[in-house]
Tab-separated table of C-alpha atoms (C1' of nucleotides) in Angstrom:
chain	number	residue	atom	x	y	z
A	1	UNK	CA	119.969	-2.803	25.830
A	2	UNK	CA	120.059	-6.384	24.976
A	3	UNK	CA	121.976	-6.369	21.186
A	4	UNK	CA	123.719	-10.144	19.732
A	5	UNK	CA	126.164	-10.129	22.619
A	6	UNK	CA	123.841	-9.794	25.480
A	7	UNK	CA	121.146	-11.867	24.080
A	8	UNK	CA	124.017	-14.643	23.302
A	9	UNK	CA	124.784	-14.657	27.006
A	10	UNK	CA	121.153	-14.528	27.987
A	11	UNK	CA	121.051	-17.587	25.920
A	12	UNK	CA	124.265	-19.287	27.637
A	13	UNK	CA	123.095	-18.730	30.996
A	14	UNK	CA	119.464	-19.578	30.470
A	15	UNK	CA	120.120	-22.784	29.064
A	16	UNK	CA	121.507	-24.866	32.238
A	17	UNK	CA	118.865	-23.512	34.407
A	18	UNK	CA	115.649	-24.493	31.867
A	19	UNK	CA	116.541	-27.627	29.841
A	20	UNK	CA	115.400	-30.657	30.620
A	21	UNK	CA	112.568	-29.007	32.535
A	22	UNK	CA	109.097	-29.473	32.382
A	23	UNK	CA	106.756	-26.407	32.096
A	24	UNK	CA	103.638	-27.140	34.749
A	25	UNK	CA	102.224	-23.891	34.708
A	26	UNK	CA	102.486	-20.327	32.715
A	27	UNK	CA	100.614	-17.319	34.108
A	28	UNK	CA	100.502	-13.890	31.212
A	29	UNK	CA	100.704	-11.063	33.291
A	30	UNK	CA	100.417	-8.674	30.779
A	31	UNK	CA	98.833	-10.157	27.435
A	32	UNK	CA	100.017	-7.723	24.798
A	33	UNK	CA	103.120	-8.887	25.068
A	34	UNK	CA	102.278	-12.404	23.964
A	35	UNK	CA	102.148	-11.641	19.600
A	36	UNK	CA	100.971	-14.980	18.763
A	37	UNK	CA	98.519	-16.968	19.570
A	38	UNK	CA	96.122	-14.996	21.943
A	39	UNK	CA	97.947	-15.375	25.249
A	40	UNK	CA	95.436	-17.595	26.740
A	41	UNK	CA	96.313	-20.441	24.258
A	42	UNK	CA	99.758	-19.113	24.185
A	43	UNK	CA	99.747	-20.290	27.989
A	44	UNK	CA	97.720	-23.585	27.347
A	45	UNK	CA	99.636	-24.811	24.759
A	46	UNK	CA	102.864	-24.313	26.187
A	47	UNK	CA	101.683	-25.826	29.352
A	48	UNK	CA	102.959	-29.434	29.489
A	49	UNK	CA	106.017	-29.673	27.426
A	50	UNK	CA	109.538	-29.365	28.569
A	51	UNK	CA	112.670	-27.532	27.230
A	52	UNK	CA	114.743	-29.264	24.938
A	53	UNK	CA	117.584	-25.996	24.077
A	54	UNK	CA	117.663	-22.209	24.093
A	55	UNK	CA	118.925	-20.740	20.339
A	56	UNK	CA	119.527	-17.633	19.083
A	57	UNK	CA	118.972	-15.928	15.902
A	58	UNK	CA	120.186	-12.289	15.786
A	59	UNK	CA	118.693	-10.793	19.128
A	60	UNK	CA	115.591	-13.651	19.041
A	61	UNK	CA	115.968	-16.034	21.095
A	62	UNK	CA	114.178	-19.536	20.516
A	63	UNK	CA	113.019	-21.442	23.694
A	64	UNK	CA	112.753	-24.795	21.901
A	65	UNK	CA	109.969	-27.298	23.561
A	66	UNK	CA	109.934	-31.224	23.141
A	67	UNK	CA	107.028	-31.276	20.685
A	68	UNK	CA	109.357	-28.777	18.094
A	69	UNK	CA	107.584	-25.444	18.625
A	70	UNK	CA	109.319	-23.488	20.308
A	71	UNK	CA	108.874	-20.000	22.422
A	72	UNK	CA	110.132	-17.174	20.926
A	73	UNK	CA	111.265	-14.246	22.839
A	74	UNK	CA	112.430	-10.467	22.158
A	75	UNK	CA	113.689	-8.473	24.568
A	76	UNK	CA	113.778	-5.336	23.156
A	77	UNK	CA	115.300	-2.448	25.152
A	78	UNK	CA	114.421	-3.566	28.608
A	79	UNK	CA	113.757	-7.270	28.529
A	80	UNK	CA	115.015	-10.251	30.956
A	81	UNK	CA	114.605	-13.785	31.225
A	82	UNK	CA	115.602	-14.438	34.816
A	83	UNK	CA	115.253	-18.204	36.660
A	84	UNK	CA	114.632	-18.085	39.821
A	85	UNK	CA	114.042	-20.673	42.565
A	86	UNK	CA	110.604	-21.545	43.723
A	87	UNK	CA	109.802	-19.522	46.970
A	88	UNK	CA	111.900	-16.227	45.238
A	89	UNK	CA	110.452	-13.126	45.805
A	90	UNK	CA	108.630	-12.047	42.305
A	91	UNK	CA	111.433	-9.850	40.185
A	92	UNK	CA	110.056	-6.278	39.710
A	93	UNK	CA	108.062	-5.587	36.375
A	94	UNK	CA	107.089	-9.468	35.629
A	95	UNK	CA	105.349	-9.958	32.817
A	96	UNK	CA	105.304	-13.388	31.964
A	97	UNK	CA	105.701	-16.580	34.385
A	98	UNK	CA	106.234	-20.047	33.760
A	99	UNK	CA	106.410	-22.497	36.707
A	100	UNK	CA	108.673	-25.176	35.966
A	101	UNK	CA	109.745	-28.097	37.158
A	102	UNK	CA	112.249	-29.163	39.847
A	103	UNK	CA	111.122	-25.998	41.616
A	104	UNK	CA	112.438	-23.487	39.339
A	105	UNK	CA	110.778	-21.034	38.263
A	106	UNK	CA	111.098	-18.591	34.448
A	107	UNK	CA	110.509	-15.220	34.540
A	108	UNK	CA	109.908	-12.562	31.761
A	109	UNK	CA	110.316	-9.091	33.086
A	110	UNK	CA	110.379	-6.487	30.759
A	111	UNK	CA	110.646	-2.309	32.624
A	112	UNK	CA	109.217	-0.609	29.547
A	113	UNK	CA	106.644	-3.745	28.103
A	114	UNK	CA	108.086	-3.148	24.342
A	115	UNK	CA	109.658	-7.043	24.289
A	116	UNK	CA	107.563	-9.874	22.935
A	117	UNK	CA	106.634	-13.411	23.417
A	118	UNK	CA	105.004	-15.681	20.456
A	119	UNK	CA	104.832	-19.861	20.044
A	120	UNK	CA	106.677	-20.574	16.975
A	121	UNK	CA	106.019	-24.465	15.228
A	122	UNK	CA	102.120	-25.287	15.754
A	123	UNK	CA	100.041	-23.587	12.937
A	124	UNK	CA	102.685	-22.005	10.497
A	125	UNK	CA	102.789	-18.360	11.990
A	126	UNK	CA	105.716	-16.804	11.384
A	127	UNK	CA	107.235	-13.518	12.785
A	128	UNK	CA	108.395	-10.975	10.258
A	129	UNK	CA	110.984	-9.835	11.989
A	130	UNK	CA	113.000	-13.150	12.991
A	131	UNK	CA	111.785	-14.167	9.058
A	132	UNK	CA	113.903	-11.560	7.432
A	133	UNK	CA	117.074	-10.934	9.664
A	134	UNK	CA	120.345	-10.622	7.577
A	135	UNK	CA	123.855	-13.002	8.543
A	136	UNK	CA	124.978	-12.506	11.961
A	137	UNK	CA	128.414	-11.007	12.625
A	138	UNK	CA	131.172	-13.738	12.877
A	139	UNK	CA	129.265	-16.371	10.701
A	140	UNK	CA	130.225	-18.383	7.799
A	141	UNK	CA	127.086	-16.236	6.009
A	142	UNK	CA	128.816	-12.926	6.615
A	143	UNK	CA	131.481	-12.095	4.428
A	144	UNK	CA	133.817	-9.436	2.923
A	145	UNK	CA	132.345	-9.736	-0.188
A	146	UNK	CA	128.456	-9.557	0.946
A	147	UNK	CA	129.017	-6.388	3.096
A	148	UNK	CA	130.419	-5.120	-0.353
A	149	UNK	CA	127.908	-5.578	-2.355
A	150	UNK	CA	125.054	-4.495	-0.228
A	151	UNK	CA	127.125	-1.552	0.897
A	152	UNK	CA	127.322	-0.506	-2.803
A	153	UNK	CA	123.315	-0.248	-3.060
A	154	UNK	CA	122.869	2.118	0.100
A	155	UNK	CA	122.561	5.178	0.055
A	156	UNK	CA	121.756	5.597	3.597
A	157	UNK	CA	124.229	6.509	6.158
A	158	UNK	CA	126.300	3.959	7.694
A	159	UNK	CA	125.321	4.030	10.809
A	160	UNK	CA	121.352	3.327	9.588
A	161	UNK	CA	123.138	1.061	7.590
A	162	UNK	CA	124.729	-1.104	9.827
A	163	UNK	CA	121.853	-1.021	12.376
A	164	UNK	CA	119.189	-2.657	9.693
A	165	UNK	CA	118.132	-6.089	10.613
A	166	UNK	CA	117.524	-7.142	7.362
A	167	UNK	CA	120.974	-6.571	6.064
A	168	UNK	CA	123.272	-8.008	8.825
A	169	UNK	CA	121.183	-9.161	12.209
A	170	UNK	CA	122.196	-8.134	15.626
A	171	UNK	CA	124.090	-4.957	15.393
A	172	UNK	CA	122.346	-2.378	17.762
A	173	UNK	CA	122.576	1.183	18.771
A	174	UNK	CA	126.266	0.537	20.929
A	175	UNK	CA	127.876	-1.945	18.337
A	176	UNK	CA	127.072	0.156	16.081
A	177	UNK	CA	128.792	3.071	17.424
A	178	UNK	CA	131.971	1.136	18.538
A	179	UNK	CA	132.301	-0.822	14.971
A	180	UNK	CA	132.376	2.393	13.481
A	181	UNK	CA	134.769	3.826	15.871
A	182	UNK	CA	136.733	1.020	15.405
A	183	UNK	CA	136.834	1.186	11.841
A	184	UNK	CA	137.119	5.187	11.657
A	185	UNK	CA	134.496	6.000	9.885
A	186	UNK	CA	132.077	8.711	10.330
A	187	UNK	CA	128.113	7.735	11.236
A	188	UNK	CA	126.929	10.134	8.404
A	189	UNK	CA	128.692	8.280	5.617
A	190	UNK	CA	126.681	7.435	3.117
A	191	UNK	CA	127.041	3.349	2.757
A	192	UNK	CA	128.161	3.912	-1.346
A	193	UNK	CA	130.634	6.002	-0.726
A	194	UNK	CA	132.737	3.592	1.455
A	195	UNK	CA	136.307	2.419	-0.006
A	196	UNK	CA	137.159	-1.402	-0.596
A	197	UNK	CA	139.461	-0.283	2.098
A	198	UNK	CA	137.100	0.919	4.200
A	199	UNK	CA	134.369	-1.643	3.966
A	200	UNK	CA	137.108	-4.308	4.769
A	201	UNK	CA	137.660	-2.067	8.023
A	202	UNK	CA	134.252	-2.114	8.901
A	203	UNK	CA	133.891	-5.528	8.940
A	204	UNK	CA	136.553	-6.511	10.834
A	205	UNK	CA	135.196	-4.043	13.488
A	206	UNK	CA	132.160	-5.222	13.583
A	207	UNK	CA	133.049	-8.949	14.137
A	208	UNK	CA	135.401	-7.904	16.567
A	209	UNK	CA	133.479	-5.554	18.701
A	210	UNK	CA	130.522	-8.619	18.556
A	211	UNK	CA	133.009	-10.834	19.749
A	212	UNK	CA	134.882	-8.331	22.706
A	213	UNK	CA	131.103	-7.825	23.565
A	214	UNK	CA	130.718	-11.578	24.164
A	215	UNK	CA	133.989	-12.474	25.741
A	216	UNK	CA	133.106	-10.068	28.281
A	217	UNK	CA	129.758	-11.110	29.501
A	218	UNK	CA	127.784	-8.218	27.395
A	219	UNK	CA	127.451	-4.773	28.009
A	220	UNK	CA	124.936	-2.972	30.633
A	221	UNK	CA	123.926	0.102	31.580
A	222	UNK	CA	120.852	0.744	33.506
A	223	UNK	CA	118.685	-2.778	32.349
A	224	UNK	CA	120.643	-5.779	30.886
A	225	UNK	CA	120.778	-8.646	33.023
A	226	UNK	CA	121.494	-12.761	32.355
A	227	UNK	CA	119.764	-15.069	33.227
A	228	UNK	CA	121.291	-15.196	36.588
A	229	UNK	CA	120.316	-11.373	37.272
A	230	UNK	CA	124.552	-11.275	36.480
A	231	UNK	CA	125.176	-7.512	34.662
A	232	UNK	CA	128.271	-7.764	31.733
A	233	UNK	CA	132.012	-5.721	31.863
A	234	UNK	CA	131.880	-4.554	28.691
A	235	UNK	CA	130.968	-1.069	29.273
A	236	UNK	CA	134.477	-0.362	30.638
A	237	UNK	CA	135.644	-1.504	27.355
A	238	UNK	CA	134.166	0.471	25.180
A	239	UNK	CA	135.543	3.475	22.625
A	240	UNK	CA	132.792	6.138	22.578
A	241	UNK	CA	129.219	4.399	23.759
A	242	UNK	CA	127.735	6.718	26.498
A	243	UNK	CA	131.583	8.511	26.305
A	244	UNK	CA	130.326	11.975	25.237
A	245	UNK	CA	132.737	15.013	26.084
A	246	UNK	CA	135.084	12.164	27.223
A	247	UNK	CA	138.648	12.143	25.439
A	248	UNK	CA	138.984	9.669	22.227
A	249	UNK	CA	140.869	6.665	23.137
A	250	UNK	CA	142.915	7.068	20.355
A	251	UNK	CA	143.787	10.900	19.925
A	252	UNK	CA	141.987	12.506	22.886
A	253	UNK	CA	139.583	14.850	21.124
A	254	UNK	CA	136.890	15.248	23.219
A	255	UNK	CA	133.690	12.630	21.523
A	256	UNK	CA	130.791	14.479	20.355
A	257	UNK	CA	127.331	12.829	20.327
A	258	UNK	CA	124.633	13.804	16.931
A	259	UNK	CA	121.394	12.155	16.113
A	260	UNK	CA	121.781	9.873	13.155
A	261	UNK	CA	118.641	8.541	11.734
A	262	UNK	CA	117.157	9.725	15.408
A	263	UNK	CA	119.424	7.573	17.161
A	264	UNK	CA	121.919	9.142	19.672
A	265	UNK	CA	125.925	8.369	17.964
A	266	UNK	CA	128.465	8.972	19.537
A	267	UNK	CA	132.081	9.678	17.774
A	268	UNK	CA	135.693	10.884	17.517
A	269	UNK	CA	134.950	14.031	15.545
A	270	UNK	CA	138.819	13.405	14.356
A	271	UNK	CA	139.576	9.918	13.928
A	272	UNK	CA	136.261	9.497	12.315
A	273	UNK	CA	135.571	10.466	8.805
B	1	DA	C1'	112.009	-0.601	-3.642
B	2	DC	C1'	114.109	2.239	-0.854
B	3	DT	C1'	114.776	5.454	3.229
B	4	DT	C1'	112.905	8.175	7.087
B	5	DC	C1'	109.823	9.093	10.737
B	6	DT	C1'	106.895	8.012	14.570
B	7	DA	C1'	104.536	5.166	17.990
B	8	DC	C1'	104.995	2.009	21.487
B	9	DC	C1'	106.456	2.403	27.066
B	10	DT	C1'	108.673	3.418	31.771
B	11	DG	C1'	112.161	5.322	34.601
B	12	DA	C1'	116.314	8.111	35.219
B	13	DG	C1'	118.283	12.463	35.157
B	14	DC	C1'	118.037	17.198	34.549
B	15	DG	C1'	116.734	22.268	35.330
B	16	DC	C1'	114.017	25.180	37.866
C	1	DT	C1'	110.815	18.269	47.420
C	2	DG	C1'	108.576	17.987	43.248
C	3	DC	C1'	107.138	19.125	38.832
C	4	DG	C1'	107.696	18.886	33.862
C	5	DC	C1'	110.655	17.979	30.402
C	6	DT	C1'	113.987	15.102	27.589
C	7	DC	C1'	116.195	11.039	26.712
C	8	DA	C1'	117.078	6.057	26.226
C	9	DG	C1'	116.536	2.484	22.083
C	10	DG	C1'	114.384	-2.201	18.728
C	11	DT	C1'	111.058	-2.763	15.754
C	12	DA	C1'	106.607	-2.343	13.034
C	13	DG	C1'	104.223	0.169	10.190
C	14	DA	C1'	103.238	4.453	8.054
C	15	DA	C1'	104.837	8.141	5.396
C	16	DG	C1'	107.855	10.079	2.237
DNA sequence: ACTTCTACCTGAGCGC
DNA sequence: TGCGCTCAGGTAGAAG
């Protein structure tokens, strides 16, 4: 479940394997998945150019070419972006392959096909999504006093809250769950209602579960992978993701799990409130 | 303008 | 062993 810290080190590992490289052929597997332009000019346009850097916006990452369009790319839930030598085996569920040079070759491989493709920088298109996203945990953008003021116009729960794109970019379903652990709050509180107090403890949980998630490689489960198929440690770090029935780490109540805005949460049914 | 719900998919894990 | 069911979760777009 790629979320800022896994797509960060997607980003970081991709980077050595792709720049400099020159794309000399791209084959869509599976078309839908290409959003813009239709994927048979997606593939012809790209064709030809070579990779300058790999960003990162949020969870988007940009897969910037020499002529300053670049490839954007969503993983989604199940997403990968693997590089692979030439001669490789294909990776299971390809969707999207780009023959490169100096006999590498990119892979997008994607289990449940919800992750998405689209050339960014030719005619103006823009993707609604990447268009809007909030400021990212740990940057300059994202302070104390923003979370407070948007916090005071919600009236949603936190935990809806916090997992809006639009309003802080990044955060999913597991760093959501652990920021909120982290700052003891409960997933059903409405956004208003929190204290100076307890806004302040929000956001330092948020930055720093963001940046234990990246110091440790990202966290995985069943799917994540980097770019060199390498799976993160930060699942044996973590407070209450996927820990229901387990004992809090903090007062050993056993962690109950509730649907919050249809989203599984997971928390201490003590320390939170 | 805001929040909430559902569709989009496949595979894993469960109960029977 | 295998069937059917539920669940997982990011986002767009519809519905409220």
């Amino acid at each position: 479940m790629p979320e800022m810290p896994e797509v960060e080190q997607v980003r970081r590992s991709l980077e050595p394997h792709i720049k400099g490289k020159k794309i000399l052929d791209c084959q869509v597997l599976l078309p839908r998945m290409i959003v813009h332009p239709e994927s048979g000019a997606f593939a012809q346009s790209v064709t030809g150019r070579t990779f300058k850097e790999v960003k990162r916006r949020g969870k988007y990452l940009l897969l910037c070419l020499d002529d300053e369009s670049a490839i954007m790319c969503h993983l989604r839930m199940t997403g990968a972006l693997l590089a692979l030598k030439k001669g490789d085996a294909e990776p299971s569920h390809a969707r999207v392959h780009f023959t490169l040079s100096e006999d590498t070759d990119l892979w997008f491989t994607d289990i449940r096909t919800f992750g998405v493709m689209a050339l960014l920088g030719q005619d103006g298109w823009a993707d609604r999504g990447l268009a809007s996203l909030g400021p990212e945990p740990l940057s300059k953008e994202f302070t104390l006093d923003y979370l407070e003021k948007i916090l005071k116009k919600s009236r949603a729960p936190i935990k809806n809250f916090i997992l809006d794109q639009r309003k802080i970019a990044g955060i999913g379903n597991i760093y959501a769950d652990e920021s909120l652990a982290m700052a003891k709050l409960h997933p059903k509180r409405e956004a208003s209602s929190l204290t100076r107090e307890e806004a302040a403890a929000l956001y330092d949980a948020i930055n720093r579960s963001i940046a234990q998630g990246m110091e440790n490689g990202g966290t995985t489960f069943r799917d994540y992978k980097d770019a060199d198929g390498k799976s993160g440690s930060n699942q044996d770090h973590l407070l209450v993701y996927n820990r229901k029935g387990e004992p809090c780490r903090f007062c050993g109540t056993a962690l109950e799990q509730i649907k919050v805005g249809g989203r599984g949460s997971v928390f201490c049914p003590r320390c939170q409130k």
